[in-house]
mmCIF file of C-alpha atoms in Angstrom:
data_model
loop_
_atom_site.group_PDB
_atom_site.id
_atom_site.type_symbol
_atom_site.label_atom_id
_atom_site.label_comp_id
_atom_site.label_asym_id
_atom_site.label_seq_id
_atom_site.Cartn_x
_atom_site.Cartn_y
_atom_site.Cartn_z
ATOM 1 C CA UNK O 1 -52.947 -34.783 -20.697
ATOM 2 C CA UNK O 2 -54.813 -32.871 -23.089
ATOM 3 C CA UNK O 3 -56.946 -36.691 -24.256
ATOM 4 C CA UNK O 4 -57.165 -37.251 -20.467
ATOM 5 C CA UNK O 5 -58.986 -34.314 -19.847
ATOM 6 C CA UNK O 6 -61.181 -34.852 -23.178
ATOM 7 C CA UNK O 7 -62.108 -38.096 -21.769
ATOM 8 C CA UNK O 8 -63.371 -36.037 -18.259
ATOM 9 C CA UNK O 9 -65.448 -33.629 -19.826
ATOM 10 C CA UNK O 10 -65.142 -30.019 -18.922
ATOM 11 C CA UNK O 11 -68.342 -30.261 -16.420
ATOM 12 C CA UNK O 12 -66.357 -32.531 -14.374
ATOM 13 C CA UNK O 13 -62.912 -30.857 -14.624
ATOM 14 C CA UNK O 14 -64.855 -27.810 -13.719
ATOM 15 C CA UNK O 15 -65.607 -29.734 -10.322
ATOM 16 C CA UNK O 16 -62.646 -31.449 -9.464
ATOM 17 C CA UNK O 17 -60.803 -28.185 -9.828
ATOM 18 C CA UNK O 18 -62.942 -26.142 -7.644
ATOM 19 C CA UNK O 19 -62.806 -29.336 -5.578
ATOM 20 C CA UNK O 20 -58.704 -29.689 -5.280
ATOM 21 C CA UNK O 21 -58.857 -25.668 -4.151
ATOM 22 C CA UNK O 22 -60.584 -26.082 -1.653
ATOM 23 C CA UNK O 23 -58.397 -28.992 -0.109
ATOM 24 C CA UNK O 24 -55.667 -27.312 -1.474
ATOM 25 C CA UNK O 25 -56.979 -23.965 1.188
ATOM 26 C CA UNK O 26 -58.505 -25.756 3.360
ATOM 27 C CA UNK O 27 -54.777 -27.990 4.177
ATOM 28 C CA UNK O 28 -52.913 -23.457 3.863
ATOM 29 C CA UNK O 29 -55.182 -22.065 6.200
ATOM 30 C CA UNK O 30 -54.361 -25.257 9.053
ATOM 31 C CA UNK O 31 -50.902 -24.435 8.800
ATOM 32 C CA UNK O 32 -50.044 -23.601 12.219
ATOM 33 C CA UNK O 33 -48.369 -20.477 10.411
ATOM 34 C CA UNK O 34 -51.943 -19.386 9.030
ATOM 35 C CA UNK O 35 -52.890 -18.746 12.510
ATOM 36 C CA UNK O 36 -53.338 -17.227 15.429
ATOM 37 C CA UNK O 37 -54.343 -20.230 17.679
ATOM 38 C CA UNK O 38 -54.773 -23.551 16.848
ATOM 39 C CA UNK O 39 -58.022 -24.500 14.201
ATOM 40 C CA UNK O 40 -59.821 -27.348 13.663
ATOM 41 C CA UNK O 41 -59.364 -29.510 10.448
ATOM 42 C CA UNK O 42 -63.745 -28.555 9.999
ATOM 43 C CA UNK O 43 -62.799 -24.434 10.225
ATOM 44 C CA UNK O 44 -60.385 -24.912 7.499
ATOM 45 C CA UNK O 45 -62.077 -26.733 5.277
ATOM 46 C CA UNK O 46 -65.242 -24.736 6.363
ATOM 47 C CA UNK O 47 -63.597 -20.963 5.666
ATOM 48 C CA UNK O 48 -61.932 -22.607 2.731
ATOM 49 C CA UNK O 49 -65.244 -23.115 1.276
ATOM 50 C CA UNK O 50 -66.213 -20.547 1.938
ATOM 51 C CA UNK O 51 -63.779 -18.747 0.678
ATOM 52 C CA UNK O 52 -63.700 -20.398 -2.795
ATOM 53 C CA UNK O 53 -67.510 -20.558 -3.557
ATOM 54 C CA UNK O 54 -68.024 -17.055 -2.256
ATOM 55 C CA UNK O 55 -71.163 -17.118 0.504
ATOM 56 C CA UNK O 56 -69.509 -15.349 3.600
ATOM 57 C CA UNK O 57 -70.407 -17.500 5.786
ATOM 58 C CA UNK O 58 -67.742 -18.215 8.533
ATOM 59 C CA UNK O 59 -67.243 -20.462 11.571
ATOM 60 C CA UNK O 60 -64.346 -18.248 12.611
ATOM 61 C CA UNK O 61 -63.781 -14.550 13.263
ATOM 62 C CA UNK O 62 -60.694 -13.827 10.406
ATOM 63 C CA UNK O 63 -58.766 -11.224 12.424
ATOM 64 C CA UNK O 64 -58.379 -12.758 15.593
ATOM 65 C CA UNK O 65 -58.141 -16.397 13.951
ATOM 66 C CA UNK O 66 -56.110 -16.133 11.041
ATOM 67 C CA UNK O 67 -51.933 -13.999 10.800
ATOM 68 C CA UNK O 68 -51.167 -11.491 7.840
ATOM 69 C CA UNK O 69 -49.960 -15.645 5.953
ATOM 70 C CA UNK O 70 -53.495 -16.674 6.719
ATOM 71 C CA UNK O 71 -55.349 -13.602 5.201
ATOM 72 C CA UNK O 72 -53.386 -13.117 1.761
ATOM 73 C CA UNK O 73 -54.408 -17.048 1.804
ATOM 74 C CA UNK O 74 -57.958 -16.351 2.860
ATOM 75 C CA UNK O 75 -57.986 -13.277 0.375
ATOM 76 C CA UNK O 76 -56.772 -15.680 -2.771
ATOM 77 C CA UNK O 77 -59.145 -18.160 -2.177
ATOM 78 C CA UNK O 78 -61.651 -15.340 -2.559
ATOM 79 C CA UNK O 79 -60.578 -13.927 -6.064
ATOM 80 C CA UNK O 80 -60.233 -17.572 -7.218
ATOM 81 C CA UNK O 81 -64.036 -17.957 -5.866
ATOM 82 C CA UNK O 82 -64.992 -14.658 -7.499
ATOM 83 C CA UNK O 83 -63.131 -14.685 -10.946
ATOM 84 C CA UNK O 84 -63.383 -18.773 -11.156
ATOM 85 C CA UNK O 85 -59.450 -20.913 -10.961
ATOM 86 C CA UNK O 86 -59.912 -21.826 -15.079
ATOM 87 C CA UNK O 87 -60.559 -18.556 -16.099
ATOM 88 C CA UNK O 88 -57.552 -17.720 -13.845
ATOM 89 C CA UNK O 89 -55.287 -20.414 -15.278
ATOM 90 C CA UNK O 90 -56.245 -19.127 -18.352
ATOM 91 C CA UNK O 91 -55.408 -15.606 -18.089
ATOM 92 C CA UNK O 92 -51.956 -16.795 -16.190
ATOM 93 C CA UNK O 93 -50.761 -18.405 -19.509
ATOM 94 C CA UNK O 94 -52.199 -15.939 -21.598
ATOM 95 C CA UNK O 95 -50.309 -13.250 -19.801
ATOM 96 C CA UNK O 96 -47.039 -15.692 -20.319
ATOM 97 C CA UNK O 97 -48.174 -16.801 -23.808
ATOM 98 C CA UNK O 98 -49.325 -19.826 -24.289
ATOM 99 C CA UNK O 99 -51.618 -20.143 -26.761
ATOM 100 C CA UNK O 100 -54.961 -22.317 -25.735
ATOM 101 C CA UNK O 101 -55.783 -25.291 -27.626
ATOM 102 C CA UNK O 102 -59.596 -26.503 -28.567
ATOM 103 C CA UNK O 103 -59.491 -28.752 -24.734
ATOM 104 C CA UNK O 104 -59.101 -25.308 -22.408
ATOM 105 C CA UNK O 105 -61.543 -22.945 -24.664
ATOM 106 C CA UNK O 106 -63.998 -25.148 -24.234
ATOM 107 C CA UNK O 107 -63.424 -25.600 -20.454
ATOM 108 C CA UNK O 108 -63.289 -21.790 -20.347
ATOM 109 C CA UNK O 109 -66.086 -21.385 -21.912
ATOM 110 C CA UNK O 110 -68.534 -23.843 -19.838
ATOM 111 C CA UNK O 111 -67.048 -21.370 -17.111
ATOM 112 C CA UNK O 112 -67.998 -18.467 -17.892
ATOM 113 C CA UNK O 113 -71.182 -19.822 -19.595
ATOM 114 C CA UNK O 114 -70.616 -18.950 -22.775
ATOM 115 C CA UNK O 115 -72.421 -19.538 -26.323
ATOM 116 C CA UNK O 116 -69.838 -19.701 -28.273
ATOM 117 C CA UNK O 117 -65.437 -19.689 -28.947
ATOM 118 C CA UNK O 118 -66.155 -16.259 -30.647
ATOM 119 C CA UNK O 119 -64.126 -13.810 -28.792
ATOM 120 C CA UNK O 120 -63.006 -15.958 -25.523
ATOM 121 C CA UNK O 121 -59.510 -14.789 -25.366
ATOM 122 C CA UNK O 122 -60.593 -11.229 -26.357
ATOM 123 C CA UNK O 123 -62.936 -11.434 -22.984
ATOM 124 C CA UNK O 124 -60.134 -13.168 -20.276
ATOM 125 C CA UNK O 125 -58.440 -10.308 -21.042
ATOM 126 C CA UNK O 126 -60.799 -8.073 -20.728
ATOM 127 C CA UNK O 127 -61.949 -9.698 -16.979
ATOM 128 C CA UNK O 128 -58.278 -8.819 -16.102
ATOM 129 C CA UNK O 129 -58.614 -5.685 -16.702
ATOM 130 C CA UNK O 130 -62.056 -5.047 -15.744
ATOM 131 C CA UNK O 131 -61.390 -7.106 -12.203
ATOM 132 C CA UNK O 132 -58.209 -5.345 -11.690
ATOM 133 C CA UNK O 133 -59.384 -1.522 -13.013
ATOM 134 C CA UNK O 134 -62.414 -2.003 -9.916
ATOM 135 C CA UNK O 135 -60.510 -3.142 -7.134
ATOM 136 C CA UNK O 136 -57.712 -1.759 -7.884
ATOM 137 C CA UNK O 137 -60.398 2.344 -7.602
ATOM 138 C CA UNK O 138 -62.100 0.809 -4.513
ATOM 139 C CA UNK O 139 -59.198 0.336 -2.680
ATOM 140 C CA UNK O 140 -57.759 3.423 -3.516
ATOM 141 C CA UNK O 141 -61.810 5.119 -2.054
ATOM 142 C CA UNK O 142 -61.144 2.989 1.171
ATOM 143 C CA UNK O 143 -57.650 3.800 1.934
ATOM 144 C CA UNK O 144 -59.187 7.555 2.398
ATOM 145 C CA UNK O 145 -60.659 5.833 5.287
ATOM 146 C CA UNK O 146 -58.276 3.282 6.416
ATOM 147 C CA UNK O 147 -55.443 4.895 6.531
ATOM 148 C CA UNK O 148 -56.124 7.612 7.910
ATOM 149 C CA UNK O 149 -57.714 4.546 11.003
ATOM 150 C CA UNK O 150 -55.207 2.155 11.213
ATOM 151 C CA UNK O 151 -51.710 3.612 9.709
ATOM 152 C CA UNK O 152 -50.181 3.108 5.807
ATOM 153 C CA UNK O 153 -50.060 -1.169 6.050
ATOM 154 C CA UNK O 154 -52.832 -1.345 8.269
ATOM 155 C CA UNK O 155 -54.304 0.638 5.532
ATOM 156 C CA UNK O 156 -53.402 0.007 2.790
ATOM 157 C CA UNK O 157 -54.531 -3.932 3.007
ATOM 158 C CA UNK O 158 -57.472 -3.336 4.574
ATOM 159 C CA UNK O 159 -58.388 -1.297 1.415
ATOM 160 C CA UNK O 160 -57.282 -4.168 -0.770
ATOM 161 C CA UNK O 161 -58.648 -7.223 1.440
ATOM 162 C CA UNK O 162 -61.889 -5.354 1.225
ATOM 163 C CA UNK O 163 -62.498 -4.006 -2.225
ATOM 164 C CA UNK O 164 -61.883 -7.174 -3.636
ATOM 165 C CA UNK O 165 -63.965 -9.362 -0.870
ATOM 166 C CA UNK O 166 -66.915 -6.958 -1.816
ATOM 167 C CA UNK O 167 -66.292 -6.772 -5.376
ATOM 168 C CA UNK O 168 -66.442 -10.792 -5.667
ATOM 169 C CA UNK O 169 -69.616 -10.880 -3.222
ATOM 170 C CA UNK O 170 -67.526 -13.056 -0.567
ATOM 171 C CA UNK O 171 -69.202 -11.490 2.422
ATOM 172 C CA UNK O 172 -65.683 -11.732 4.377
ATOM 173 C CA UNK O 173 -63.773 -8.678 6.374
ATOM 174 C CA UNK O 174 -60.804 -7.808 8.705
ATOM 175 C CA UNK O 175 -63.377 -6.163 10.941
ATOM 176 C CA UNK O 176 -63.764 -8.542 13.883
ATOM 177 C CA UNK O 177 -67.121 -10.027 15.055
ATOM 178 C CA UNK O 178 -69.015 -6.899 14.746
ATOM 179 C CA UNK O 179 -68.035 -6.563 11.166
ATOM 180 C CA UNK O 180 -68.952 -3.718 9.258
ATOM 181 C CA UNK O 181 -71.486 -2.341 11.475
ATOM 182 C CA UNK O 182 -69.462 -0.730 13.072
ATOM 183 C CA UNK O 183 -69.085 1.472 10.104
ATOM 184 C CA UNK O 184 -73.199 2.060 10.079
ATOM 185 C CA UNK O 185 -73.720 5.500 8.639
ATOM 186 C CA UNK O 186 -69.933 6.076 6.848
ATOM 187 C CA UNK O 187 -70.799 7.302 2.837
ATOM 188 C CA UNK O 188 -67.857 6.222 1.736
ATOM 189 C CA UNK O 189 -67.228 2.586 3.357
ATOM 190 C CA UNK O 190 -71.046 1.310 2.916
ATOM 191 C CA UNK O 191 -71.518 3.816 -0.545
ATOM 192 C CA UNK O 192 -67.748 2.489 -2.249
ATOM 193 C CA UNK O 193 -68.620 -2.111 -1.276
ATOM 194 C CA UNK O 194 -71.909 -1.115 -2.169
ATOM 195 C CA UNK O 195 -71.290 -0.309 -5.389
ATOM 196 C CA UNK O 196 -67.977 -3.196 -5.456
ATOM 197 C CA UNK O 197 -71.195 -5.482 -4.491
ATOM 198 C CA UNK O 198 -72.983 -4.451 -7.230
ATOM 199 C CA UNK O 199 -70.631 -4.575 -10.476
ATOM 200 C CA UNK O 200 -69.244 -8.456 -8.962
ATOM 201 C CA UNK O 201 -72.452 -9.384 -8.870
ATOM 202 C CA UNK O 202 -73.342 -8.038 -12.345
ATOM 203 C CA UNK O 203 -71.383 -10.055 -14.176
ATOM 204 C CA UNK O 204 -68.343 -9.884 -16.591
ATOM 205 C CA UNK O 205 -70.191 -10.768 -20.259
ATOM 206 C CA UNK O 206 -72.696 -8.151 -18.382
ATOM 207 C CA UNK O 207 -69.945 -5.617 -18.012
ATOM 208 C CA UNK O 208 -68.197 -6.235 -21.485
ATOM 209 C CA UNK O 209 -71.691 -5.392 -23.355
ATOM 210 C CA UNK O 210 -72.528 -2.277 -21.448
ATOM 211 C CA UNK O 211 -68.818 -0.977 -21.486
ATOM 212 C CA UNK O 212 -68.587 -2.485 -25.581
ATOM 213 C CA UNK O 213 -71.738 -0.716 -26.384
ATOM 214 C CA UNK O 214 -70.784 3.106 -24.309
ATOM 215 C CA UNK O 215 -67.115 2.848 -26.513
ATOM 216 C CA UNK O 216 -69.712 2.436 -29.945
ATOM 217 C CA UNK O 217 -72.326 5.014 -28.579
ATOM 218 C CA UNK O 218 -75.205 3.151 -29.026
ATOM 219 C CA UNK O 219 -77.893 3.145 -27.117
ATOM 220 C CA UNK O 220 -79.691 1.600 -23.964
ATOM 221 C CA UNK O 221 -81.688 -0.498 -26.448
ATOM 222 C CA UNK O 222 -79.174 -2.062 -27.876
ATOM 223 C CA UNK O 223 -77.906 -3.761 -24.739
ATOM 224 C CA UNK O 224 -78.085 -7.818 -25.517
ATOM 225 C CA UNK O 225 -81.566 -9.183 -23.642
ATOM 226 C CA UNK O 226 -79.420 -11.074 -20.764
ATOM 227 C CA UNK O 227 -77.919 -7.240 -19.890
ATOM 228 C CA UNK O 228 -80.940 -5.873 -19.384
ATOM 229 C CA UNK O 229 -82.645 -8.692 -18.092
ATOM 230 C CA UNK O 230 -80.074 -8.914 -15.100
ATOM 231 C CA UNK O 231 -80.074 -4.911 -14.883
ATOM 232 C CA UNK O 232 -83.619 -5.318 -13.918
ATOM 233 C CA UNK O 233 -83.663 -7.923 -11.820
ATOM 234 C CA UNK O 234 -80.691 -6.217 -10.207
ATOM 235 C CA UNK O 235 -82.397 -2.680 -9.866
ATOM 236 C CA UNK O 236 -85.745 -4.985 -9.023
ATOM 237 C CA UNK O 237 -84.534 -6.403 -5.718
ATOM 238 C CA UNK O 238 -82.487 -3.464 -4.259
ATOM 239 C CA UNK O 239 -84.812 -1.470 -4.747
ATOM 240 C CA UNK O 240 -88.096 -3.332 -3.216
ATOM 241 C CA UNK O 241 -85.373 -5.149 -0.839
ATOM 242 C CA UNK O 242 -84.553 -1.368 0.350
ATOM 243 C CA UNK O 243 -88.576 -0.408 0.136
ATOM 244 C CA UNK O 244 -89.101 -3.886 2.592
ATOM 245 C CA UNK O 245 -85.863 -3.461 5.447
ATOM 246 C CA UNK O 246 -86.943 -0.151 6.237
ATOM 247 C CA UNK O 247 -91.036 -0.555 6.316
ATOM 248 C CA UNK O 248 -90.072 -3.413 8.449
ATOM 249 C CA UNK O 249 -87.193 -2.488 10.102
ATOM 250 C CA UNK O 250 -87.664 1.842 10.762
ATOM 251 C CA UNK O 251 -88.923 1.173 14.280
ATOM 252 C CA UNK O 252 -86.776 -1.451 15.988
ATOM 253 C CA UNK O 253 -83.884 0.427 17.998
ATOM 254 C CA UNK O 254 -81.492 -1.908 17.322
ATOM 255 C CA UNK O 255 -81.303 -1.541 13.722
ATOM 256 C CA UNK O 256 -82.903 1.286 11.914
ATOM 257 C CA UNK O 257 -84.712 3.280 14.107
ATOM 258 C CA UNK O 258 -81.367 6.291 15.112
ATOM 259 C CA UNK O 259 -79.785 5.794 11.790
ATOM 260 C CA UNK O 260 -78.697 8.374 9.757
ATOM 261 C CA UNK O 261 -82.346 9.596 8.388
ATOM 262 C CA UNK O 262 -83.585 10.107 11.860
ATOM 263 C CA UNK O 263 -80.913 12.597 13.557
#
C-alpha cells in the first residue's frame, strides 16, 4: 500500500481522496433514510460536492430536504471539507496511537501547505484542539439563542450545525429558504457566526503562529510574514467590503434602508 502511494504521489492522493469523499457523500445523501422526499442524483452529487469543497451553494433547501440523518451526513462532509480529509484521517490515526510513516507525512505536509516536516504531528494535534474548542464555544453561544427558540434537543443540534458550518466557511444552514436573513439585527447570532467565519478563514497555521506568540509573550512584529499578510488582507477586505456595501445599499429598502442603525 505504501509503495502504491509513493508511486501515485501526494498531490494525486489528495485529489483522489477528495473525489472519493464526494462520491461516498453523494451516495449517502441519495439514500431514502437521509431524505424527506425524493432527491435527484445530480442534486445529491452537487450538494456533496458543495459541502466537501465548502462553497455554500445548494440546489435544495437542506432543512426541507434532509432528515436528521441526512443533516448529519451533510455536517460530516462540511467538517471533512473544512479540516481536510487527509488531515482528519491523520488526526484519527494519531489519536489511536498509530505512528505516521514518511508517505503519510508527505501527504499531510502538502495538504497543510507546510514547508517542512518539522512540528507536523504537533500541528495536527493543535488543529484538532483548536477546532474542537472554537466550534464548542460557537455552539455554546448560539445555544443561548437557539435553545429558547427551538427547544433543548433541536436547539443544541441547530447550534452545533451552524457553529461548524460557519467555522468551516461552508455557508449551509438549517433555517429554511430565508436562511440567516431572519436573524437580521440579532447581535448574538450575527456576531457569533461572523467571528467563526473569520477565525475559520484565517487558517490553521495563522492560529498556531498567533497562539504561540501570545504564549511566549512576543509582539506583533514577530509574527511570520504569512500571518501578517493574512491578517492585513483580512482586515482590508472586511473594512472595505463593509463600507462599500453600506454606501451602495444604505438606501435600498430591500436590504439596509431600515436596518438597526436607522432604528
